[in-house]
XYZ file of C-alpha atoms in Angstrom:
498
model
C 75.700 105.022 115.571
C 77.643 104.881 118.818
C 76.177 104.810 122.294
C 78.357 105.921 125.161
C 79.806 102.949 126.987
C 79.512 103.006 130.765
C 82.926 103.100 132.464
C 81.488 100.449 134.772
C 80.348 98.100 132.019
C 82.681 95.409 133.364
C 80.935 95.633 136.733
C 77.497 95.523 135.123
C 78.469 92.197 133.593
C 80.344 91.088 136.720
C 83.471 90.777 134.584
C 86.069 92.730 136.540
C 87.588 89.380 137.440
C 88.730 87.802 134.144
C 88.105 84.300 135.468
C 84.429 84.648 136.351
C 81.948 82.966 133.995
C 80.757 85.183 131.166
C 77.356 86.765 131.809
C 74.881 86.981 128.959
C 72.862 89.839 130.442
C 73.860 92.876 132.518
C 73.043 93.002 136.193
C 69.629 94.598 136.704
C 68.463 95.917 140.067
C 65.511 93.890 141.380
C 62.839 96.586 141.096
C 63.937 97.574 137.605
C 64.199 93.919 136.544
C 60.651 93.243 137.666
C 59.397 96.159 135.576
C 61.589 95.106 132.640
C 60.222 91.565 132.780
C 56.623 92.758 132.823
C 57.035 94.946 129.773
C 59.931 93.524 127.754
C 60.485 89.870 128.618
C 59.812 88.934 124.989
C 63.112 90.512 123.866
C 65.286 88.357 126.133
C 65.456 85.643 123.475
C 67.261 88.133 121.231
C 69.850 88.969 123.895
C 70.971 85.524 125.023
C 70.970 81.896 123.969
C 71.302 80.628 127.541
C 68.703 77.900 127.979
C 68.545 78.475 131.737
C 67.836 82.175 131.382
C 65.308 81.681 128.596
C 63.355 78.984 130.422
C 63.388 80.887 133.711
C 62.292 84.087 131.993
C 59.189 82.347 130.681
C 58.253 80.607 133.938
C 59.326 82.643 136.963
C 59.945 86.395 137.028
C 61.321 86.401 140.571
C 63.792 83.606 139.863
C 64.855 85.259 136.590
C 65.596 88.557 138.338
C 67.570 86.805 141.059
C 69.659 85.068 138.395
C 70.713 88.311 136.723
C 71.011 90.382 139.896
C 74.410 91.500 141.220
C 75.644 90.938 144.742
C 76.925 94.533 144.853
C 73.833 96.709 144.390
C 75.930 99.820 143.678
C 76.718 98.421 140.248
C 73.371 97.043 139.108
C 71.406 98.995 136.515
C 70.085 101.672 136.950
C 71.672 102.274 140.382
C 75.088 102.554 138.752
C 73.926 105.699 136.935
C 72.914 107.449 140.159
C 75.966 106.878 142.342
C 77.980 110.096 142.508
C 80.792 108.366 144.385
C 81.434 106.168 141.360
C 81.476 108.973 138.813
C 83.014 111.932 140.636
C 86.643 110.834 140.202
C 86.531 109.436 136.684
C 89.244 110.712 134.347
C 89.269 110.888 130.567
C 92.335 108.686 130.170
C 94.451 106.394 132.275
C 98.098 107.410 132.508
C 100.887 106.036 134.635
C 103.047 108.199 136.889
C 105.226 109.129 133.913
C 102.276 110.393 131.881
C 102.049 107.382 129.595
C 98.685 106.411 128.127
C 98.360 102.690 128.862
C 96.695 100.529 126.235
C 96.269 96.823 125.612
C 96.127 94.854 122.378
C 94.410 91.867 120.865
C 96.154 89.812 118.209
C 93.887 89.561 115.181
C 96.129 87.797 112.656
C 99.690 86.568 112.347
C 102.014 84.771 109.943
C 101.910 87.656 107.455
C 104.785 88.567 105.137
C 105.517 92.223 105.862
C 101.870 93.335 106.040
C 102.001 96.853 104.595
C 98.359 97.849 104.984
C 94.863 96.952 106.042
C 91.796 98.672 104.568
C 88.078 98.040 104.493
C 85.857 98.212 101.427
C 83.196 100.515 102.876
C 80.347 98.267 101.731
C 78.934 97.291 105.147
C 80.459 93.804 104.977
C 83.053 94.710 107.636
C 85.661 92.709 105.759
C 89.292 93.648 106.293
C 91.726 93.476 103.378
C 95.322 92.906 104.459
C 98.100 93.310 101.893
C 101.523 91.698 102.037
C 104.505 93.441 100.480
C 105.052 90.523 98.101
C 101.753 91.222 96.310
C 99.039 89.203 98.061
C 95.853 90.711 99.485
C 93.913 88.581 101.971
C 90.315 88.887 103.166
C 89.604 88.698 106.892
C 85.988 88.422 107.958
C 84.411 90.241 110.870
C 85.035 87.263 113.161
C 88.776 87.406 112.411
C 88.890 84.349 110.165
C 90.861 84.517 106.922
C 89.528 83.219 103.641
C 91.595 80.459 102.098
C 92.040 82.076 98.689
C 93.594 85.546 98.343
C 91.496 88.444 97.123
C 94.387 89.451 94.871
C 97.687 87.878 93.858
C 100.003 89.987 91.697
C 103.181 88.636 93.263
C 104.434 87.782 89.776
C 104.309 91.459 88.782
C 105.501 93.122 91.978
C 109.145 94.108 92.322
C 110.570 93.271 95.721
C 113.456 91.217 97.093
C 114.442 89.295 100.229
C 116.802 92.133 101.174
C 116.253 93.274 104.727
C 114.414 96.599 104.622
C 113.710 96.657 100.864
C 111.030 99.341 100.460
C 109.747 98.200 97.060
C 106.719 96.002 96.610
C 102.942 96.142 96.865
C 102.441 99.422 98.705
C 98.923 100.815 98.332
C 95.260 99.823 98.058
C 92.121 101.968 98.067
C 88.502 101.069 97.361
C 86.372 103.459 95.344
C 83.820 105.353 97.489
C 81.082 103.651 95.448
C 82.722 100.231 95.545
C 79.490 98.571 96.656
C 78.031 99.279 93.207
C 81.067 99.722 90.962
C 83.406 97.019 92.302
C 86.385 99.264 91.491
C 89.557 99.479 93.544
C 93.032 100.911 93.035
C 96.523 99.571 93.690
C 100.047 101.013 93.930
C 103.111 98.815 93.458
C 106.716 98.643 92.253
C 107.597 97.121 88.877
C 110.734 96.366 86.868
C 110.709 97.016 83.104
C 113.047 95.005 80.856
C 115.122 93.947 83.816
C 116.512 97.406 84.580
C 113.985 100.275 84.649
C 112.176 100.644 87.970
C 108.791 102.335 88.149
C 105.853 102.739 90.463
C 102.511 101.815 88.935
C 99.024 102.937 89.921
C 96.235 100.821 88.429
C 92.496 100.351 88.585
C 91.016 96.879 89.032
C 87.575 95.379 89.560
C 86.161 92.694 91.768
C 85.133 89.434 90.138
C 81.570 89.360 88.830
C 81.215 85.867 90.309
C 82.958 86.127 93.699
C 82.868 89.184 95.971
C 85.988 87.926 97.737
C 88.171 87.709 94.650
C 89.500 90.349 92.268
C 89.142 89.990 88.519
C 92.759 89.269 87.593
C 92.183 90.391 83.988
C 90.659 93.752 84.868
C 93.812 95.777 85.529
C 93.894 99.156 83.819
C 97.101 101.144 84.313
C 96.439 104.769 85.244
C 99.927 106.083 85.863
C 103.543 104.941 85.870
C 106.396 107.007 87.313
C 110.063 106.182 86.896
C 111.946 105.627 90.152
C 115.626 106.691 90.022
C 116.514 104.711 93.174
C 115.245 101.732 95.135
C 114.093 103.679 98.200
C 111.465 106.356 98.874
C 108.698 104.787 96.818
C 105.787 106.441 98.617
C 102.812 104.106 98.405
C 99.720 105.637 99.965
C 96.426 105.732 98.070
C 93.252 107.183 99.535
C 90.023 108.864 98.525
C 89.190 112.256 99.978
C 85.712 113.420 100.835
C 85.728 115.146 97.443
C 85.699 111.731 95.740
C 89.131 112.220 94.164
C 92.014 109.761 94.412
C 95.064 111.025 96.312
C 98.451 109.488 95.465
C 101.481 109.996 97.710
C 104.864 109.591 95.994
C 108.359 109.619 97.469
C 111.137 111.973 96.362
C 112.917 109.376 94.225
C 115.277 108.014 96.822
C 118.979 108.008 97.569
C 119.535 110.701 100.222
C 118.996 114.439 100.358
C 116.795 114.527 97.214
C 119.825 115.035 94.911
C 117.836 115.235 91.677
C 118.279 118.544 89.881
C 118.894 122.029 91.193
C 116.117 121.962 93.788
C 115.423 118.232 94.038
C 112.257 116.468 92.922
C 110.172 117.553 95.883
C 110.426 121.310 95.269
C 110.094 120.851 91.493
C 106.415 121.100 90.561
C 107.160 119.761 87.076
C 108.089 116.391 88.636
C 105.609 113.839 89.974
C 107.975 112.546 92.655
C 107.931 113.997 96.159
C 104.302 115.005 95.798
C 100.723 114.546 96.785
C 98.858 113.974 93.509
C 95.108 114.263 93.057
C 93.190 112.818 90.110
C 89.594 112.145 89.099
C 89.250 108.447 88.294
C 85.622 108.729 87.181
C 86.398 109.626 83.601
C 89.086 110.079 80.939
C 90.712 113.316 79.846
C 90.678 114.734 76.323
C 94.423 114.105 75.947
C 94.013 110.348 76.320
C 94.926 109.929 79.993
C 92.771 107.328 81.756
C 91.770 109.891 84.371
C 90.716 113.526 84.582
C 92.338 116.420 86.409
C 90.137 118.010 89.091
C 89.297 121.539 87.916
C 90.457 123.103 91.186
C 93.888 121.450 91.379
C 96.177 124.280 92.510
C 98.813 124.525 89.770
C 96.771 124.271 86.575
C 97.745 127.779 85.512
C 101.457 127.248 86.128
C 102.964 126.464 82.690
C 105.553 123.844 83.675
C 103.774 122.307 86.644
C 102.246 118.845 86.435
C 98.463 119.275 86.633
C 98.155 116.263 88.946
C 100.132 118.016 91.721
C 98.020 118.842 94.778
C 100.822 119.461 97.311
C 104.620 119.221 97.226
C 107.787 119.342 99.327
C 107.283 115.727 100.382
C 110.178 113.399 101.235
C 108.521 110.011 101.689
C 105.125 110.123 103.324
C 104.568 106.714 104.831
C 100.965 106.191 105.713
C 98.254 108.803 105.561
C 94.635 108.782 106.643
C 91.400 110.734 106.349
C 89.822 111.917 109.589
C 86.218 110.700 109.896
C 85.423 113.660 112.133
C 83.908 113.886 115.578
C 80.959 111.507 115.856
C 78.677 114.208 117.268
C 79.887 117.506 115.814
C 81.724 116.405 112.676
C 84.744 118.466 113.725
C 87.873 117.540 111.775
C 86.030 115.554 109.122
C 88.034 115.203 105.917
C 91.438 116.270 107.224
C 94.285 114.244 105.732
C 97.092 113.341 108.158
C 100.467 112.002 107.002
C 103.705 110.876 108.560
C 106.681 112.087 106.480
C 109.914 110.156 107.007
C 112.929 112.365 107.704
C 116.583 112.280 106.689
C 119.127 112.535 109.508
C 117.451 114.418 112.333
C 113.658 114.670 112.409
C 110.424 112.807 111.674
C 107.214 114.764 111.153
C 103.423 114.623 111.032
C 101.584 116.881 108.575
C 98.027 117.849 107.699
C 97.688 118.115 103.921
C 96.158 121.214 102.336
C 95.684 122.170 98.703
C 98.782 123.775 97.215
C 100.803 123.233 100.372
C 104.609 123.115 100.346
C 105.795 120.742 103.083
C 109.351 122.005 102.992
C 111.588 119.146 101.889
C 114.478 119.434 100.947
C 114.684 122.975 102.265
C 113.583 121.803 105.694
C 113.489 118.656 107.753
C 110.887 118.934 110.474
C 111.037 122.498 111.799
C 114.732 122.925 110.981
C 116.689 123.884 107.858
C 118.215 121.044 105.838
C 119.406 122.834 102.688
C 120.463 126.277 103.938
C 120.244 127.940 100.533
C 116.718 126.720 99.847
C 115.658 127.277 103.436
C 116.568 130.965 103.270
C 114.586 131.492 100.072
C 111.866 134.005 100.933
C 109.473 132.390 98.455
C 109.565 129.006 100.220
C 106.280 129.676 102.063
C 106.240 126.199 103.576
C 103.681 124.627 105.873
C 105.190 123.479 109.150
C 104.416 120.068 110.653
C 101.884 119.765 113.438
C 104.516 117.682 115.233
C 108.120 116.600 114.765
C 110.433 114.462 116.857
C 114.154 113.828 116.877
C 115.997 110.647 116.077
C 116.613 109.926 119.738
C 112.904 108.958 119.751
C 112.728 107.112 116.434
C 114.075 107.226 112.910
C 111.143 106.396 110.625
C 107.649 107.688 111.334
C 104.616 105.565 110.495
C 101.527 107.728 110.074
C 98.369 106.738 111.901
C 94.729 107.708 112.420
C 92.574 110.017 114.477
C 90.533 107.629 116.593
C 86.804 107.986 115.908
C 85.537 104.560 116.919
C 82.993 103.576 119.570
C 84.717 100.925 121.646
C 87.357 103.131 123.301
C 85.758 106.558 123.889
C 88.707 107.756 125.984
C 90.796 107.756 122.795
C 88.345 109.882 120.815
C 90.094 112.652 118.896
C 93.612 111.379 119.556
C 95.890 110.972 116.541
C 97.689 107.688 117.197
C 100.840 106.827 115.249
C 104.236 105.230 115.722
C 107.816 104.764 114.606
C 108.978 101.871 112.458
C 112.552 101.735 113.734
C 112.076 102.236 117.473
C 108.707 100.515 117.779
C 107.414 103.438 119.792
C 103.705 104.273 119.868
C 102.653 107.909 120.246
C 99.517 110.043 120.323
C 98.773 113.695 119.624
C 95.944 115.658 121.210
C 94.706 118.841 119.561
C 94.158 122.108 121.394
C 91.262 123.382 119.306
C 91.651 126.961 120.530
C 95.311 127.340 119.608
C 95.451 124.756 116.824
C 98.524 123.192 118.417
C 99.062 119.509 119.102
C 100.493 118.034 122.293
C 102.224 114.667 122.439
C 101.078 111.860 124.689
C 103.285 108.828 125.072
C 101.545 105.503 124.541
C 102.732 102.389 126.305
C 101.452 98.921 126.962
C 99.582 98.360 130.195
C 101.156 96.112 132.797
C 100.259 92.462 133.221
C 97.453 93.258 135.647
C 95.981 95.977 133.422
C 95.898 93.666 130.399
C 94.968 90.510 132.316
C 91.628 89.775 130.665
C 91.575 86.759 128.346
C 92.535 87.724 124.817
C 94.408 90.890 125.813
C 98.181 91.233 125.491
C 100.638 93.980 126.408
C 103.424 93.463 123.873
C 103.953 93.733 120.126
C 106.592 93.304 117.439
C 109.086 96.146 117.189
C 108.831 97.195 113.541
C 105.543 99.108 113.130
C 104.733 99.019 109.411
C 101.278 100.557 109.181
C 98.135 101.638 111.022
C 94.581 100.870 109.991
C 90.946 101.292 110.918
C 88.045 98.965 110.287
C 84.651 99.914 108.939
C 83.432 100.765 112.443
C 86.368 103.098 113.050
C 88.281 100.854 115.446
C 92.054 101.190 115.341
C 94.701 98.589 114.424
C 98.361 98.422 113.530
C 100.581 95.986 111.656
C 104.065 95.105 112.797
C 106.762 92.505 112.277
C 109.743 91.168 114.159
C 111.822 90.918 110.969
C 111.210 93.471 108.169
C 111.729 91.228 105.188
C 109.164 90.962 102.383
C 109.404 87.172 102.321
C 109.388 86.458 106.073
C 106.057 85.433 107.673
C 106.535 87.206 110.990
C 103.983 90.009 110.592
C 101.053 90.457 112.955
C 97.859 92.508 112.951
C 96.959 94.022 116.328
C 93.841 95.818 117.523
C 94.039 98.546 120.161
C 91.973 98.111 123.313
C 91.619 100.775 125.991
C 91.513 98.993 129.375
C 89.949 102.054 131.037
C 86.895 102.140 128.768
């Protein structure tokens, strides 16, 4: 559970100056401290390991309270809660004169080869699993340290090259909702068959029975393979919805303009490319498939449609996420957000719904792309919640709705970015109208991000966004988008106004 963080927490700990010694306990007003000591002094040993504080607490209440008191009594607890002058002018966010939401970063990990994703396993271990495009998955512990041995190494199976910008490789990873007990997880990667046939493969694997930080390399069970007619637009997102089903996001097959067939792959419901697929991985079907079809998938009664299809009209959705929902009300819980990469003019952000047609190749963003398809009265497409032109960026990277505890000012904002321009953006929902308004995100200045460990810069090429088990937000970026080059970094967002 989250408790609301005081906007004056830095003052409570006398930490507004980054070069003051770190306090172990907040500043307590003298009267309150005396009462606290009388009733609760026994808990101090659980709050600090400072020998001076512990010894003083046991021997001398007056001296103890003087040690943890603040020179400025406006900020000591509980006075800080009662001062209207401190709270009357507080805003919800900090923006510069140009309306830019200023954030800072911490660098969590570096030296990664095109880190394409970070996910957690949802088992209360707070481990972070970071995947490199070449086929390695690494475990990072809660303290930020990386285990020496990879969780998974399928680099010998994964198809990728040293070509700059090659989109093929290890692309997706999702842990089963009951991973704690089942040890099952799912992967999405590119393969080459007989030296010439390219496919994407979705497989199930299991964790080792002997080591929770290592996959069982012999456990792979292939669920689905789809032929890829070109080297680009490979999709790659895997995620589990609140319904317990596995969602698979495929690209349109590549090249440009979805040139496959009369309507392209994306508008063709008998093709698996250019789709959002939904399958039940907790059983096998009667026709021998290693998964079942959810009984409410939308096109089961359409004779030629693939039963796996959940939504269509997708170009190349690059990074999707499930909204955890408002921490208090649950609003928004279960919504699936995606960034769909555009062709020549627009990038877009979508919310996925069952049976939805997201327009491609009839439309790109809000505009027509294929005039003939666009004018078809049966198109019935779902418009993006947001689209931006290529003067802003040329390859959207989908993000997350922030639902963490550490930066309450960001709560409810959908934060995402652009791979090519390196731009960070945020969308805020107007719940009454259902519309979304853009907020520019920028790095705070040197003074804003002056505390030790904070930085105000990042690599340009934003590959992916992520959240940890507590709901805190991260992103992965590189200075050189090459699958073999170790220039990738994992960053964590920090709101300096929290």
